[in-house]
Amino acid sequence: MIVNKIASRISLGSRAFAKNNRFIRFNSSNTKDIVIQRYQDKLKERANALGLKDVDELKDKLKDDIEKKKKEFSAVDPLKELEEYERRQALEIQKNNDKTIKVRSPIDKNTPQAPYKVLNSYVDVEKVKDLPLKELEFIWRARFQNTERSMVALLNNLQFASMYANAFKNPSFILPLPKDEDGYEMHFVQWSFVGPKTTHCMLTTVAEYKLHKEYAKPHTTLMFHQDLSETKDVVLMNGQVEKESSLTMDEAQLLVLNVQRFYGGITSAKGNDKKLALLRDFTSGNADFNMDELIAEAASID
């Protein structure tokens, strides 16, 4: 719908331009003579300086040089020029990371994909599955206590089921992050259902995602483990914020909180309907998706 609107505007603009300029014509056969007449004196001076008789001899003299220049100009690849420009822009962003988003290098395409971690990678499920919830929570939080830039949470089944259902229908989204006087920095949310009992949520800056696409490095990864959901009514979550990311832990926690809010993880929140509507509009590509409303909802207290 958005594309159609833009296309129609371009079409209307083209017709208006053609209408307003229908009397403009160029007579290409006379252009060369007009130019020569207009600059006759300068051409004569140039001919005299080169020891030539007249302008015609000057034209013959420079004919080969002119053809050579034409070939050189024709050899320019505009796509390569554009790529070079974008590369310079990316380098400029990296150099000025004190005022702009820090753009990191992409994931190496040749790096072998490691198997994803499951709950048993962190705790012995057989040993903890029969523990009271309080003890389980203590062990889970203690497991990451000394892990730098880590996050830990416990969700009940209702919270996670709501988030899971919305994530399955809306596997990607964008979230704004306030950056003092610089306005907002946009972050891209992606869900990945990596296993029967493991779900990942990854966040990266929109700037990095646009630059590196599927090879963009997440700055924050959340892992939800559903192994004990049936017996303990709990889903264990652990997350990691990359050290090389420019995000502070407070900023990362705010983004994670808004992931929970927009995906329905806070089931009693008053603003759930508005947030879910924005989520669905983004997924469907609705032309009415409003960035100002997104920012307002992300900043709201409910």
Tab-separated table of N, CA, C and O in Angstrom, residues 70-136:
chain	number	residue	atom	x	y	z
A	70	LYS	N	35.587	11.032	-23.587
A	70	LYS	CA	34.246	10.442	-23.620
A	70	LYS	C	34.277	8.988	-23.162
A	70	LYS	O	33.421	8.523	-22.411
A	71	LYS	N	35.286	8.254	-23.651
A	71	LYS	CA	35.402	6.843	-23.273
A	71	LYS	C	35.678	6.691	-21.784
A	71	LYS	O	35.171	5.798	-21.125
A	72	GLU	N	36.518	7.597	-21.261
A	72	GLU	CA	36.826	7.545	-19.828
A	72	GLU	C	35.574	7.793	-18.992
A	72	GLU	O	35.324	7.110	-18.001
A	73	PHE	N	34.775	8.777	-19.400
A	73	PHE	CA	33.547	9.068	-18.654
A	73	PHE	C	32.554	7.926	-18.761
A	73	PHE	O	31.843	7.601	-17.817
A	74	SER	N	32.500	7.291	-19.935
A	74	SER	CA	31.571	6.174	-20.130
A	74	SER	C	31.958	4.970	-19.301
A	74	SER	O	31.133	4.115	-19.002
A	75	ALA	N	33.249	4.893	-18.931
A	75	ALA	CA	33.729	3.729	-18.188
A	75	ALA	C	33.371	3.780	-16.708
A	75	ALA	O	33.555	2.821	-15.984
A	76	VAL	N	32.847	4.904	-16.225
A	76	VAL	CA	32.502	5.034	-14.816
A	76	VAL	C	31.289	4.171	-14.495
A	76	VAL	O	30.269	4.241	-15.180
A	77	ASP	N	31.409	3.315	-13.475
A	77	ASP	CA	30.304	2.458	-13.038
A	77	ASP	C	29.585	3.150	-11.885
A	77	ASP	O	30.116	3.231	-10.781
A	78	PRO	N	28.375	3.666	-12.113
A	78	PRO	CA	27.683	4.401	-11.047
A	78	PRO	C	27.379	3.547	-9.829
A	78	PRO	O	27.337	4.040	-8.714
A	79	LEU	N	27.171	2.238	-10.023
A	79	LEU	CA	26.885	1.367	-8.883
A	79	LEU	C	28.100	1.242	-7.976
A	79	LEU	O	27.984	1.244	-6.753
A	80	LYS	N	29.275	1.151	-8.601
A	80	LYS	CA	30.492	1.072	-7.792
A	80	LYS	C	30.740	2.378	-7.052
A	80	LYS	O	31.221	2.385	-5.917
A	81	GLU	N	30.406	3.472	-7.705
A	81	GLU	CA	30.542	4.768	-7.044
A	81	GLU	C	29.629	4.836	-5.821
A	81	GLU	O	30.013	5.344	-4.769
A	82	LEU	N	28.412	4.320	-5.979
A	82	LEU	CA	27.459	4.316	-4.872
A	82	LEU	C	27.947	3.431	-3.737
A	82	LEU	O	27.873	3.799	-2.561
A	83	GLU	N	28.470	2.251	-4.087
A	83	GLU	CA	28.994	1.346	-3.069
A	83	GLU	C	30.143	1.990	-2.304
A	83	GLU	O	30.253	1.855	-1.084
A	84	GLU	N	31.005	2.693	-3.030
A	84	GLU	CA	32.134	3.354	-2.392
A	84	GLU	C	31.652	4.460	-1.456
A	84	GLU	O	32.173	4.639	-0.350
A	85	TYR	N	30.624	5.182	-1.901
A	85	TYR	CA	30.057	6.239	-1.064
A	85	TYR	C	29.488	5.652	0.228
A	85	TYR	O	29.718	6.174	1.320
A	86	GLU	N	28.732	4.552	0.101
A	86	GLU	CA	28.142	3.925	1.284
A	86	GLU	C	29.221	3.396	2.223
A	86	GLU	O	29.076	3.453	3.441
A	87	ARG	N	30.312	2.881	1.634
A	87	ARG	CA	31.410	2.385	2.464
A	87	ARG	C	32.037	3.532	3.257
A	87	ARG	O	32.319	3.402	4.446
A	88	ARG	N	32.223	4.670	2.591
A	88	ARG	CA	32.790	5.831	3.282
A	88	ARG	C	31.859	6.319	4.386
A	88	ARG	O	32.308	6.722	5.459
A	89	GLN	N	30.550	6.267	4.105
A	89	GLN	CA	29.581	6.692	5.110
A	89	GLN	C	29.645	5.788	6.342
A	89	GLN	O	29.579	6.258	7.475
A	90	ALA	N	29.760	4.490	6.124
A	90	ALA	CA	29.836	3.540	7.237
A	90	ALA	C	31.087	3.780	8.072
A	90	ALA	O	31.047	3.740	9.302
A	91	LEU	N	32.214	4.054	7.396
A	91	LEU	CA	33.454	4.337	8.117
A	91	LEU	C	33.336	5.625	8.917
A	91	LEU	O	33.855	5.733	10.031
A	92	GLU	N	32.633	6.594	8.346
A	92	GLU	CA	32.440	7.867	9.039
A	92	GLU	C	31.611	7.668	10.301
A	92	GLU	O	31.886	8.265	11.341
A	93	ILE	N	30.605	6.802	10.208
A	93	ILE	CA	29.773	6.505	11.380
A	93	ILE	C	30.615	5.867	12.476
A	93	ILE	O	30.503	6.194	13.650
A	94	GLN	N	31.498	4.947	12.076
A	94	GLN	CA	32.346	4.270	13.055
A	94	GLN	C	33.291	5.246	13.741
A	94	GLN	O	33.545	5.157	14.934
A	95	LYS	N	33.834	6.207	12.968
A	95	LYS	CA	34.776	7.170	13.541
A	95	LYS	C	34.091	8.120	14.515
A	95	LYS	O	34.681	8.560	15.488
A	96	ASN	N	32.839	8.434	14.238
A	96	ASN	CA	32.119	9.401	15.066
A	96	ASN	C	31.176	8.723	16.044
A	96	ASN	O	30.083	9.193	16.295
A	97	ASN	N	31.591	7.595	16.602
A	97	ASN	CA	30.677	6.835	17.456
A	97	ASN	C	30.384	7.507	18.788
A	97	ASN	O	29.579	7.024	19.560
A	98	ASP	N	31.041	8.639	19.068
A	98	ASP	CA	30.708	9.358	20.290
A	98	ASP	C	29.372	10.063	20.155
A	98	ASP	O	28.687	10.313	21.141
A	99	LYS	N	28.965	10.378	18.920
A	99	LYS	CA	27.705	11.085	18.709
A	99	LYS	C	26.707	10.275	17.901
A	99	LYS	O	25.564	10.648	17.783
A	100	THR	N	27.159	9.183	17.321
A	100	THR	CA	26.264	8.369	16.512
A	100	THR	C	26.311	6.925	16.978
A	100	THR	O	27.045	6.566	17.885
A	101	ILE	N	25.521	6.097	16.320
A	101	ILE	CA	25.441	4.693	16.685
A	101	ILE	C	26.754	3.996	16.369
A	101	ILE	O	27.328	4.187	15.302
A	102	LYS	N	27.221	3.191	17.292
A	102	LYS	CA	28.438	2.424	17.053
A	102	LYS	C	28.102	1.241	16.155
A	102	LYS	O	27.289	0.398	16.498
A	103	VAL	N	28.733	1.201	14.989
A	103	VAL	CA	28.480	0.128	14.033
A	103	VAL	C	29.617	-0.870	14.109
A	103	VAL	O	30.774	-0.532	13.891
A	104	ARG	N	29.285	-2.112	14.426
A	104	ARG	CA	30.304	-3.150	14.568
A	104	ARG	C	30.439	-3.939	13.277
A	104	ARG	O	29.605	-3.865	12.386
A	105	SER	N	31.499	-4.698	13.193
A	105	SER	CA	31.713	-5.530	12.011
A	105	SER	C	30.677	-6.657	11.992
A	105	SER	O	30.158	-7.054	13.039
A	106	PRO	N	30.364	-7.186	10.800
A	106	PRO	CA	29.352	-8.247	10.719
A	106	PRO	C	29.888	-9.594	11.190
A	106	PRO	O	31.092	-9.762	11.420
A	107	ILE	N	28.987	-10.553	11.324
A	107	ILE	CA	29.378	-11.930	11.620
A	107	ILE	C	30.099	-12.501	10.401
A	107	ILE	O	29.668	-12.313	9.263
A	108	ASP	N	31.203	-13.173	10.631
A	108	ASP	CA	31.938	-13.795	9.528
A	108	ASP	C	31.076	-14.892	8.900
A	108	ASP	O	30.605	-15.801	9.589
A	109	LYS	N	30.869	-14.795	7.590
A	109	LYS	CA	30.022	-15.764	6.889
A	109	LYS	C	30.550	-17.192	7.008
A	109	LYS	O	29.788	-18.153	6.919
A	110	ASN	N	31.860	-17.322	7.186
A	110	ASN	CA	32.484	-18.649	7.216
A	110	ASN	C	32.566	-19.252	8.618
A	110	ASN	O	33.063	-20.359	8.785
A	111	THR	N	32.087	-18.509	9.620
A	111	THR	CA	32.134	-19.031	10.986
A	111	THR	C	31.131	-20.175	11.140
A	111	THR	O	29.944	-20.003	10.849
A	112	PRO	N	31.582	-21.347	11.574
A	112	PRO	CA	30.633	-22.461	11.747
A	112	PRO	C	29.621	-22.143	12.843
A	112	PRO	O	29.958	-21.533	13.856
A	113	GLN	N	28.390	-22.538	12.618
A	113	GLN	CA	27.325	-22.239	13.570
A	113	GLN	C	27.369	-23.223	14.730
A	113	GLN	O	27.236	-24.432	14.543
A	114	ALA	N	27.566	-22.686	15.929
A	114	ALA	CA	27.636	-23.534	17.117
A	114	ALA	C	26.232	-23.982	17.509
A	114	ALA	O	25.254	-23.280	17.259
A	115	PRO	N	26.116	-25.162	18.120
A	115	PRO	CA	24.791	-25.610	18.568
A	115	PRO	C	24.260	-24.683	19.660
A	115	PRO	O	25.025	-24.175	20.484
A	116	TYR	N	22.968	-24.432	19.630
A	116	TYR	CA	22.390	-23.530	20.628
A	116	TYR	C	22.418	-24.180	22.012
A	116	TYR	O	22.401	-25.404	22.148
A	117	LYS	N	22.466	-23.330	23.030
A	117	LYS	CA	22.509	-23.828	24.401
A	117	LYS	C	21.097	-24.081	24.914
A	117	LYS	O	20.178	-23.306	24.643
A	118	VAL	N	20.959	-25.157	25.670
A	118	VAL	CA	19.678	-25.505	26.282
A	118	VAL	C	19.798	-25.317	27.788
A	118	VAL	O	20.867	-24.962	28.306
A	119	LEU	N	18.715	-25.536	28.502
A	119	LEU	CA	18.731	-25.333	29.953
A	119	LEU	C	19.807	-26.183	30.624
A	119	LEU	O	20.479	-25.741	31.561
A	120	ASN	N	20.002	-27.381	30.117
A	120	ASN	CA	20.997	-28.291	30.696
A	120	ASN	C	22.423	-27.776	30.523
A	120	ASN	O	23.347	-28.258	31.174
A	121	SER	N	22.605	-26.800	29.643
A	121	SER	CA	23.925	-26.195	29.461
A	121	SER	C	24.292	-25.320	30.653
A	121	SER	O	25.474	-25.010	30.861
A	122	TYR	N	23.295	-24.924	31.428
A	122	TYR	CA	23.519	-24.004	32.544
A	122	TYR	C	23.313	-24.650	33.911
A	122	TYR	O	24.029	-24.339	34.861
A	123	VAL	N	22.325	-25.513	34.012
A	123	VAL	CA	22.064	-26.211	35.284
A	123	VAL	C	21.717	-27.663	34.983
A	123	VAL	O	21.290	-27.989	33.872
A	124	ASP	N	21.891	-28.504	35.975
A	124	ASP	CA	21.521	-29.917	35.838
A	124	ASP	C	20.011	-30.036	36.045
A	124	ASP	O	19.514	-29.944	37.172
A	125	VAL	N	19.290	-30.216	34.946
A	125	VAL	CA	17.827	-30.212	35.006
A	125	VAL	C	17.307	-31.307	35.929
A	125	VAL	O	16.350	-31.093	36.692
A	126	GLU	N	17.931	-32.462	35.905
A	126	GLU	CA	17.481	-33.573	36.747
A	126	GLU	C	17.583	-33.231	38.236
A	126	GLU	O	16.756	-33.663	39.038
A	127	LYS	N	18.575	-32.435	38.587
A	127	LYS	CA	18.777	-32.097	39.997
A	127	LYS	C	17.875	-30.958	40.468
A	127	LYS	O	17.550	-30.879	41.659
A	128	VAL	N	17.498	-30.076	39.558
A	128	VAL	CA	16.730	-28.899	39.987
A	128	VAL	C	15.227	-29.032	39.731
A	128	VAL	O	14.441	-28.239	40.250
A	129	LYS	N	14.823	-30.019	38.960
A	129	LYS	CA	13.423	-30.079	38.533
A	129	LYS	C	12.441	-30.304	39.681
A	129	LYS	O	11.266	-29.937	39.571
A	130	ASP	N	12.899	-30.897	40.784
A	130	ASP	CA	11.997	-31.163	41.908
A	130	ASP	C	12.153	-30.163	43.047
A	130	ASP	O	11.499	-30.303	44.095
A	131	LEU	N	12.989	-29.170	42.868
A	131	LEU	CA	13.194	-28.171	43.922
A	131	LEU	C	12.005	-27.220	44.007
A	131	LEU	O	11.323	-26.961	43.010
A	132	PRO	N	11.752	-26.678	45.192
A	132	PRO	CA	10.726	-25.632	45.305
A	132	PRO	C	11.107	-24.432	44.437
A	132	PRO	O	12.289	-24.191	44.169
A	133	LEU	N	10.115	-23.679	44.020
A	133	LEU	CA	10.343	-22.564	43.104
A	133	LEU	C	11.323	-21.542	43.676
A	133	LEU	O	12.162	-21.005	42.950
A	134	LYS	N	11.240	-21.286	44.968
A	134	LYS	CA	12.141	-20.311	45.596
A	134	LYS	C	13.597	-20.742	45.462
A	134	LYS	O	14.480	-19.935	45.158
A	135	GLU	N	13.853	-22.022	45.702
A	135	GLU	CA	15.223	-22.526	45.601
A	135	GLU	C	15.693	-22.528	44.146
A	135	GLU	O	16.852	-22.217	43.856
A	136	LEU	N	14.784	-22.882	43.258
A	136	LEU	CA	15.116	-22.880	41.830
A	136	LEU	C	15.493	-21.466	41.372
A	136	LEU	O	16.479	-21.276	40.655
